[in-house]
Amino acid sequence: MRMKRTLLSAIVASTLALAACSSGGDDPEVKDVDASKFEAGSTMAKLADAGKITVGTKFDQPLFGLKAPSGDPEGFDVEIAKIIAGELGISADNIEWVQTVSANREPFIEQGQVDIVVATYTINDDRKKVVDFAGPYYVAGQSLMVLKDNNDIKGPDDLAGKKVCSVDGSTPAKNILENYPDAELVTLDTYTDCLDPLRNKQVDAVTTDNVILAGYVSQNEDEFKLAGDQFTAEPYGIGLKKGDDAFRAFINDTLEAAFTDGRWEEAWKSTAGTVLPVPDAPTIDRY
Ligand code: GLU
């Protein structure tokens, strides 16, 4: 009997450990929210009342948004979305995840296909013409990734006459086009589409934010490396419908609270923080 109980508790313990591993840690706190606490007709009231939210994120970017075998994405962006949902009383199970690629983020928000976009999404004035942004909740910077044995490319000035792969509708692609015209830019739909061309030497480098590239390097350490320093600032915001100022203020308040009460740091540590150091929390831009 004693043996049996020991065996049983060992099985229970290892099952629990496995479950904890596969979920990538605990989900952020879900608040006990009464939808009537929000102004009637507000986006917060509608979402809290429905008990669900649709979030656009990346599905192919390790550390920030990567579709796991469970079917749901995992990463820092995903955890940030869960913090916002939790503040509306919505649990992670009630988040509908929609894959957004760089080029369809604004249209998905404008057309209401998603309630918010949390997808390595740089806040900038061009995009603010059609959507609004809460945040930033992190500041990345454009960088380069090359094959491990490439010692020729150390920064964007070394791209003259070289092929560099990036993504349609992204700020890094626009930066290369406008400021490094001697580079030969190839744009594809997603950053993972650039990986085989880099492996096969059809392109010499891949460019996007350092943290996205760091995710690919962490998964392919024998093949790829980051080259040189960051050469832009990419403040990551949460995209939402233009003109929804109350929702923007609510998300900004939520982020500010998460910066100070440990939820933001925990979100980082359980995702990007497995590879990257903990950053300082940025200052929210309540424009
Ligand atoms: N942060 C940049 C952007 O919003 C690059 C990353 C991406 O394409 O998601 O365009």
mmCIF file of C-alpha atoms and ligand atoms in Angstrom:
data_model
loop_
_atom_site.group_PDB
_atom_site.id
_atom_site.type_symbol
_atom_site.label_atom_id
_atom_site.label_comp_id
_atom_site.label_asym_id
_atom_site.label_seq_id
_atom_site.Cartn_x
_atom_site.Cartn_y
_atom_site.Cartn_z
ATOM 1 C CA MET A 1 0.000 0.000 0.000
ATOM 2 C CA ARG A 2 2.763 2.363 1.007
ATOM 3 C CA MET A 3 4.685 1.549 -2.198
ATOM 4 C CA LYS A 4 1.569 2.143 -4.238
ATOM 5 C CA ARG A 5 0.932 5.504 -2.671
ATOM 6 C CA THR A 6 4.540 6.569 -3.304
ATOM 7 C CA LEU A 7 4.278 5.499 -6.919
ATOM 8 C CA LEU A 8 0.982 7.281 -7.312
ATOM 9 C CA SER A 9 2.279 10.524 -5.853
ATOM 10 C CA ALA A 10 5.349 10.300 -8.092
ATOM 11 C CA ILE A 11 3.079 9.940 -11.127
ATOM 12 C CA VAL A 12 0.904 12.841 -9.988
ATOM 13 C CA ALA A 13 3.976 15.011 -9.346
ATOM 14 C CA SER A 14 5.532 14.285 -12.742
ATOM 15 C CA THR A 15 2.206 14.855 -14.518
ATOM 16 C CA LEU A 16 1.876 18.205 -12.789
ATOM 17 C CA ALA A 17 5.459 19.107 -13.680
ATOM 18 C CA LEU A 18 4.810 18.219 -17.324
ATOM 19 C CA ALA A 19 1.614 20.275 -17.361
ATOM 20 C CA ALA A 20 3.492 23.256 -15.905
ATOM 21 C CA CYS A 21 6.213 22.878 -18.551
ATOM 22 C CA SER A 22 3.904 22.675 -21.504
ATOM 23 C CA SER A 23 1.890 25.732 -20.484
ATOM 24 C CA GLY A 24 5.119 27.758 -20.212
ATOM 25 C CA GLY A 25 4.304 28.926 -16.679
ATOM 26 C CA ASP A 26 1.233 30.429 -15.060
ATOM 27 C CA ASP A 27 -1.098 32.706 -16.944
ATOM 28 C CA PRO A 28 -1.349 36.264 -15.614
ATOM 29 C CA GLU A 29 -4.063 37.049 -13.077
ATOM 30 C CA VAL A 30 -7.640 37.239 -14.370
ATOM 31 C CA LYS A 31 -9.521 39.953 -12.467
ATOM 32 C CA ASP A 32 -13.018 39.364 -11.161
ATOM 33 C CA VAL A 33 -14.685 42.037 -13.268
ATOM 34 C CA ASP A 34 -18.277 43.242 -13.383
ATOM 35 C CA ALA A 35 -18.808 44.655 -16.889
ATOM 36 C CA SER A 36 -21.024 47.397 -15.428
ATOM 37 C CA LYS A 37 -17.937 49.027 -13.878
ATOM 38 C CA PHE A 38 -17.043 50.230 -17.387
ATOM 39 C CA GLU A 39 -18.905 53.038 -19.114
ATOM 40 C CA ALA A 40 -21.908 51.610 -21.000
ATOM 41 C CA GLY A 41 -21.182 51.250 -24.704
ATOM 42 C CA SER A 42 -17.383 51.385 -24.211
ATOM 43 C CA THR A 43 -15.159 48.745 -25.812
ATOM 44 C CA MET A 44 -14.186 47.609 -22.303
ATOM 45 C CA ALA A 45 -17.861 47.087 -21.347
ATOM 46 C CA LYS A 46 -18.552 45.203 -24.594
ATOM 47 C CA LEU A 47 -15.532 42.898 -24.245
ATOM 48 C CA ALA A 48 -16.044 42.280 -20.509
ATOM 49 C CA ASP A 49 -19.692 41.533 -21.160
ATOM 50 C CA ALA A 50 -18.917 39.146 -24.028
ATOM 51 C CA GLY A 51 -16.195 37.485 -21.934
ATOM 52 C CA LYS A 52 -13.969 37.119 -24.967
ATOM 53 C CA ILE A 53 -11.486 39.114 -27.031
ATOM 54 C CA THR A 54 -9.853 38.607 -30.427
ATOM 55 C CA VAL A 55 -6.136 39.307 -30.543
ATOM 56 C CA GLY A 56 -3.921 39.575 -33.614
ATOM 57 C CA THR A 57 -0.376 38.360 -33.056
ATOM 58 C CA LYS A 58 2.512 36.720 -34.888
ATOM 59 C CA PHE A 59 2.605 32.925 -35.139
ATOM 60 C CA ASP A 60 6.180 32.482 -36.395
ATOM 61 C CA GLN A 61 8.333 34.600 -34.097
ATOM 62 C CA PRO A 62 10.005 32.683 -31.266
ATOM 63 C CA LEU A 63 10.113 34.610 -27.929
ATOM 64 C CA PHE A 64 7.273 37.013 -28.922
ATOM 65 C CA GLY A 65 4.577 35.072 -30.752
ATOM 66 C CA LEU A 66 5.101 31.488 -31.870
ATOM 67 C CA LYS A 67 2.340 28.963 -32.446
ATOM 68 C CA ALA A 68 2.861 26.076 -30.016
ATOM 69 C CA PRO A 69 1.802 22.446 -30.584
ATOM 70 C CA SER A 70 -1.307 23.239 -28.478
ATOM 71 C CA GLY A 71 -2.426 25.509 -31.338
ATOM 72 C CA ASP A 72 -2.151 28.656 -29.230
ATOM 73 C CA PRO A 73 0.733 31.069 -29.628
ATOM 74 C CA GLU A 74 3.362 31.656 -26.921
ATOM 75 C CA GLY A 75 5.686 34.573 -26.253
ATOM 76 C CA PHE A 76 6.005 38.019 -24.700
ATOM 77 C CA ASP A 77 3.365 39.606 -26.960
ATOM 78 C CA VAL A 78 0.996 36.782 -26.074
ATOM 79 C CA GLU A 79 1.550 37.352 -22.338
ATOM 80 C CA ILE A 80 0.963 41.108 -22.752
ATOM 81 C CA ALA A 81 -2.354 40.334 -24.458
ATOM 82 C CA LYS A 82 -3.286 37.977 -21.591
ATOM 83 C CA ILE A 83 -2.582 40.759 -19.057
ATOM 84 C CA ILE A 84 -4.980 43.089 -20.913
ATOM 85 C CA ALA A 85 -7.617 40.364 -21.244
ATOM 86 C CA GLY A 86 -7.230 39.531 -17.543
ATOM 87 C CA GLU A 87 -7.953 43.144 -16.637
ATOM 88 C CA LEU A 88 -11.248 42.772 -18.526
ATOM 89 C CA GLY A 89 -12.048 39.568 -16.616
ATOM 90 C CA ILE A 90 -11.260 37.417 -19.687
ATOM 91 C CA SER A 91 -9.169 34.276 -19.151
ATOM 92 C CA ALA A 92 -6.543 33.056 -21.613
ATOM 93 C CA ASP A 93 -8.928 30.284 -22.786
ATOM 94 C CA ASN A 94 -11.342 32.947 -23.980
ATOM 95 C CA ILE A 95 -8.856 34.760 -26.169
ATOM 96 C CA GLU A 96 -9.261 34.059 -29.863
ATOM 97 C CA TRP A 97 -5.811 34.268 -31.452
ATOM 98 C CA VAL A 98 -5.630 35.410 -35.069
ATOM 99 C CA GLN A 99 -2.385 35.337 -37.010
ATOM 100 C CA THR A 100 -1.377 38.754 -38.236
ATOM 101 C CA VAL A 101 1.595 39.301 -40.525
ATOM 102 C CA SER A 102 3.326 42.667 -40.764
ATOM 103 C CA ALA A 103 1.336 43.939 -43.739
ATOM 104 C CA ASN A 104 -2.198 43.108 -42.543
ATOM 105 C CA ARG A 105 -2.126 44.571 -39.022
ATOM 106 C CA GLU A 106 -3.705 47.940 -39.894
ATOM 107 C CA PRO A 107 -6.440 46.464 -42.147
ATOM 108 C CA PHE A 108 -7.318 43.798 -39.560
ATOM 109 C CA ILE A 109 -7.808 46.530 -36.940
ATOM 110 C CA GLU A 110 -9.674 48.866 -39.297
ATOM 111 C CA GLN A 111 -12.040 46.103 -40.468
ATOM 112 C CA GLY A 112 -12.676 44.824 -36.931
ATOM 113 C CA GLN A 113 -11.222 41.354 -37.575
ATOM 114 C CA VAL A 114 -9.332 41.773 -34.296
ATOM 115 C CA ASP A 115 -9.963 43.870 -31.168
ATOM 116 C CA ILE A 116 -6.269 44.524 -30.597
ATOM 117 C CA VAL A 117 -2.955 43.695 -32.253
ATOM 118 C CA VAL A 118 0.025 42.748 -30.079
ATOM 119 C CA ALA A 119 2.592 41.731 -32.678
ATOM 120 C CA THR A 120 6.063 43.345 -32.471
ATOM 121 C CA TYR A 121 4.193 46.358 -33.804
ATOM 122 C CA THR A 122 6.189 49.590 -33.988
ATOM 123 C CA ILE A 123 4.331 52.789 -33.081
ATOM 124 C CA ASN A 124 4.872 55.405 -35.773
ATOM 125 C CA ASP A 125 3.159 58.413 -37.324
ATOM 126 C CA ASP A 126 2.333 56.702 -40.642
ATOM 127 C CA ARG A 127 0.439 53.937 -38.881
ATOM 128 C CA LYS A 128 -1.196 56.414 -36.487
ATOM 129 C CA LYS A 129 -3.007 57.880 -39.492
ATOM 130 C CA VAL A 130 -5.174 54.744 -39.607
ATOM 131 C CA VAL A 131 -4.936 53.048 -36.184
ATOM 132 C CA ASP A 132 -4.149 54.096 -32.607
ATOM 133 C CA PHE A 133 -1.530 52.677 -30.260
ATOM 134 C CA ALA A 134 -1.339 52.098 -26.533
ATOM 135 C CA GLY A 135 2.150 51.649 -25.110
ATOM 136 C CA PRO A 136 4.982 51.272 -25.711
ATOM 137 C CA TYR A 137 5.472 48.130 -23.611
ATOM 138 C CA TYR A 138 8.969 47.426 -25.027
ATOM 139 C CA VAL A 139 11.514 49.161 -27.268
ATOM 140 C CA ALA A 140 13.399 46.990 -29.783
ATOM 141 C CA GLY A 141 15.835 48.102 -32.507
ATOM 142 C CA GLN A 142 16.474 47.094 -36.103
ATOM 143 C CA SER A 143 19.416 44.753 -36.554
ATOM 144 C CA LEU A 144 20.876 42.246 -39.028
ATOM 145 C CA MET A 145 21.210 38.474 -39.011
ATOM 146 C CA VAL A 146 23.752 36.655 -41.192
ATOM 147 C CA LEU A 147 25.199 33.159 -41.593
ATOM 148 C CA LYS A 148 27.545 32.286 -38.759
ATOM 149 C CA ASP A 149 30.664 32.342 -40.948
ATOM 150 C CA ASN A 150 29.896 35.739 -42.529
ATOM 151 C CA ASN A 151 32.335 38.383 -41.295
ATOM 152 C CA ASP A 152 31.698 40.955 -44.065
ATOM 153 C CA ILE A 153 28.442 42.433 -42.796
ATOM 154 C CA LYS A 154 28.628 44.306 -39.501
ATOM 155 C CA GLY A 155 26.067 47.041 -40.021
ATOM 156 C CA PRO A 156 23.644 48.523 -42.565
ATOM 157 C CA ASP A 157 26.431 50.414 -44.368
ATOM 158 C CA ASP A 158 27.927 47.046 -45.359
ATOM 159 C CA LEU A 159 24.756 46.108 -47.281
ATOM 160 C CA ALA A 160 25.664 47.985 -50.493
ATOM 161 C CA GLY A 161 25.425 45.496 -53.379
ATOM 162 C CA LYS A 162 24.159 42.779 -50.991
ATOM 163 C CA LYS A 163 20.779 41.086 -50.903
ATOM 164 C CA VAL A 164 18.852 41.636 -47.682
ATOM 165 C CA CYS A 165 15.558 39.947 -46.842
ATOM 166 C CA SER A 166 12.763 41.550 -44.841
ATOM 167 C CA VAL A 167 8.966 41.626 -44.753
ATOM 168 C CA ASP A 168 6.306 43.571 -46.658
ATOM 169 C CA GLY A 169 4.679 46.301 -44.579
ATOM 170 C CA SER A 170 7.431 46.367 -41.941
ATOM 171 C CA THR A 171 9.418 49.358 -40.688
ATOM 172 C CA PRO A 172 12.814 47.622 -41.240
ATOM 173 C CA ALA A 173 12.015 47.063 -44.934
ATOM 174 C CA LYS A 174 10.970 50.725 -45.286
ATOM 175 C CA ASN A 175 14.152 51.887 -43.569
ATOM 176 C CA ILE A 176 16.368 49.897 -45.946
ATOM 177 C CA LEU A 177 14.454 51.169 -48.968
ATOM 178 C CA GLU A 178 14.645 54.805 -47.894
ATOM 179 C CA ASN A 179 18.041 55.050 -46.215
ATOM 180 C CA TYR A 180 20.199 52.280 -47.714
ATOM 181 C CA PRO A 181 19.287 52.425 -51.427
ATOM 182 C CA ASP A 182 22.460 50.537 -52.452
ATOM 183 C CA ALA A 183 21.216 47.432 -50.666
ATOM 184 C CA GLU A 184 19.134 45.009 -52.726
ATOM 185 C CA LEU A 185 15.949 44.524 -50.675
ATOM 186 C CA VAL A 186 13.884 41.336 -51.041
ATOM 187 C CA THR A 187 10.531 41.381 -49.199
ATOM 188 C CA LEU A 188 8.456 38.317 -48.296
ATOM 189 C CA ASP A 189 5.337 37.776 -46.153
ATOM 190 C CA THR A 190 6.946 36.667 -42.892
ATOM 191 C CA TYR A 191 10.418 36.597 -41.381
ATOM 192 C CA THR A 192 10.513 32.790 -41.338
ATOM 193 C CA ASP A 193 10.162 32.969 -45.141
ATOM 194 C CA CYS A 194 13.585 34.672 -45.133
ATOM 195 C CA LEU A 195 15.361 31.852 -43.267
ATOM 196 C CA ASP A 196 15.800 29.335 -46.101
ATOM 197 C CA PRO A 197 16.980 31.999 -48.573
ATOM 198 C CA LEU A 198 19.610 32.979 -45.969
ATOM 199 C CA ARG A 199 20.629 29.327 -45.478
ATOM 200 C CA ASN A 200 20.862 28.811 -49.246
ATOM 201 C CA LYS A 201 22.808 32.061 -49.735
ATOM 202 C CA GLN A 202 20.103 33.479 -51.983
ATOM 203 C CA VAL A 203 20.285 36.491 -49.644
ATOM 204 C CA ASP A 204 23.214 37.758 -47.575
ATOM 205 C CA ALA A 205 21.297 39.017 -44.540
ATOM 206 C CA VAL A 206 17.892 39.209 -42.889
ATOM 207 C CA THR A 207 16.817 42.446 -41.269
ATOM 208 C CA THR A 208 14.204 43.194 -38.636
ATOM 209 C CA ASP A 209 14.071 43.950 -34.919
ATOM 210 C CA ASN A 210 16.920 42.548 -32.817
ATOM 211 C CA VAL A 211 14.575 40.560 -30.553
ATOM 212 C CA ILE A 212 12.893 38.789 -33.477
ATOM 213 C CA LEU A 213 16.289 37.880 -34.921
ATOM 214 C CA ALA A 214 17.480 36.793 -31.454
ATOM 215 C CA GLY A 215 14.588 34.319 -31.430
ATOM 216 C CA TYR A 216 15.705 32.781 -34.730
ATOM 217 C CA VAL A 217 19.358 32.690 -33.592
ATOM 218 C CA SER A 218 18.331 30.960 -30.356
ATOM 219 C CA GLN A 219 16.629 28.225 -32.400
ATOM 220 C CA ASN A 220 19.447 27.927 -34.986
ATOM 221 C CA GLU A 221 22.632 28.769 -33.070
ATOM 222 C CA ASP A 222 24.894 26.703 -35.321
ATOM 223 C CA GLU A 223 23.696 28.487 -38.448
ATOM 224 C CA PHE A 224 22.918 32.159 -37.760
ATOM 225 C CA LYS A 225 24.259 35.112 -35.763
ATOM 226 C CA LEU A 226 23.331 38.735 -35.161
ATOM 227 C CA ALA A 227 25.630 41.190 -36.967
ATOM 228 C CA GLY A 228 26.436 44.584 -35.451
ATOM 229 C CA ASP A 229 24.362 46.860 -33.245
ATOM 230 C CA GLN A 230 20.767 48.039 -33.365
ATOM 231 C CA PHE A 231 20.370 51.003 -35.697
ATOM 232 C CA THR A 232 16.797 52.193 -35.035
ATOM 233 C CA ALA A 233 14.395 52.414 -32.096
ATOM 234 C CA GLU A 234 11.201 50.345 -32.509
ATOM 235 C CA PRO A 235 8.740 51.120 -29.692
ATOM 236 C CA TYR A 236 6.221 48.258 -29.552
ATOM 237 C CA GLY A 237 2.608 49.350 -29.161
ATOM 238 C CA ILE A 238 -0.777 47.689 -28.937
ATOM 239 C CA GLY A 239 -2.765 48.533 -32.028
ATOM 240 C CA LEU A 240 -6.452 49.385 -31.652
ATOM 241 C CA LYS A 241 -9.198 51.125 -33.596
ATOM 242 C CA LYS A 242 -8.446 54.745 -34.369
ATOM 243 C CA GLY A 243 -10.343 57.177 -32.169
ATOM 244 C CA ASP A 244 -11.141 54.714 -29.352
ATOM 245 C CA ASP A 245 -9.478 56.964 -26.775
ATOM 246 C CA ALA A 246 -11.145 55.381 -23.732
ATOM 247 C CA PHE A 247 -9.900 51.902 -24.715
ATOM 248 C CA ARG A 248 -6.419 53.299 -25.396
ATOM 249 C CA ALA A 249 -6.350 54.961 -21.949
ATOM 250 C CA PHE A 250 -7.555 51.701 -20.338
ATOM 251 C CA ILE A 251 -4.779 49.682 -21.996
ATOM 252 C CA ASN A 252 -2.200 52.332 -21.049
ATOM 253 C CA ASP A 253 -3.401 52.223 -17.415
ATOM 254 C CA THR A 254 -3.192 48.417 -17.490
ATOM 255 C CA LEU A 255 0.355 48.467 -18.881
ATOM 256 C CA GLU A 256 1.481 51.025 -16.300
ATOM 257 C CA ALA A 257 0.063 48.898 -13.495
ATOM 258 C CA ALA A 258 1.737 45.777 -14.953
ATOM 259 C CA PHE A 259 5.099 47.610 -15.146
ATOM 260 C CA THR A 260 5.058 48.228 -11.403
ATOM 261 C CA ASP A 261 3.261 45.189 -9.929
ATOM 262 C CA GLY A 262 5.541 42.543 -11.452
ATOM 263 C CA ARG A 263 3.194 41.175 -14.159
ATOM 264 C CA TRP A 264 5.198 42.746 -17.009
ATOM 265 C CA GLU A 265 8.509 41.450 -15.635
ATOM 266 C CA GLU A 266 7.053 37.980 -15.109
ATOM 267 C CA ALA A 267 5.723 38.013 -18.687
ATOM 268 C CA TRP A 268 9.222 38.854 -19.934
ATOM 269 C CA LYS A 269 11.030 36.324 -17.765
ATOM 270 C CA SER A 270 8.826 33.422 -18.839
ATOM 271 C CA THR A 271 9.248 34.195 -22.565
ATOM 272 C CA ALA A 272 11.896 36.463 -24.148
ATOM 273 C CA GLY A 273 13.751 36.501 -20.815
ATOM 274 C CA THR A 274 14.816 32.890 -21.344
ATOM 275 C CA VAL A 275 17.290 34.305 -23.896
ATOM 276 C CA LEU A 276 17.450 38.088 -23.322
ATOM 277 C CA PRO A 277 18.165 40.202 -20.206
ATOM 278 C CA VAL A 278 15.265 41.929 -18.416
ATOM 279 C CA PRO A 279 14.896 45.440 -19.906
ATOM 280 C CA ASP A 280 13.756 48.602 -18.131
ATOM 281 C CA ALA A 281 10.053 49.258 -18.580
ATOM 282 C CA PRO A 282 9.527 52.067 -21.113
ATOM 283 C CA THR A 283 7.513 55.242 -20.533
ATOM 284 C CA ILE A 284 3.935 55.106 -21.819
ATOM 285 C CA ASP A 285 3.227 57.658 -24.551
ATOM 286 C CA ARG A 286 -0.249 59.101 -23.894
ATOM 287 C CA TYR A 287 -0.363 61.175 -27.069
HETATM 288 N N1 GLU B 1 8.590 46.271 -35.424
HETATM 289 C C1 GLU B 1 8.651 46.322 -36.835
HETATM 290 C C2 GLU B 1 7.309 46.604 -37.473
HETATM 291 O O1 GLU B 1 6.365 46.823 -36.784
HETATM 292 C C3 GLU B 1 9.230 45.047 -37.402
HETATM 293 C C4 GLU B 1 8.638 43.783 -36.869
HETATM 294 C C5 GLU B 1 7.405 43.328 -37.618
HETATM 295 O O2 GLU B 1 7.378 43.420 -38.851
HETATM 296 O O3 GLU B 1 6.505 42.853 -36.942
HETATM 297 O O4 GLU B 1 7.163 46.659 -38.661
#
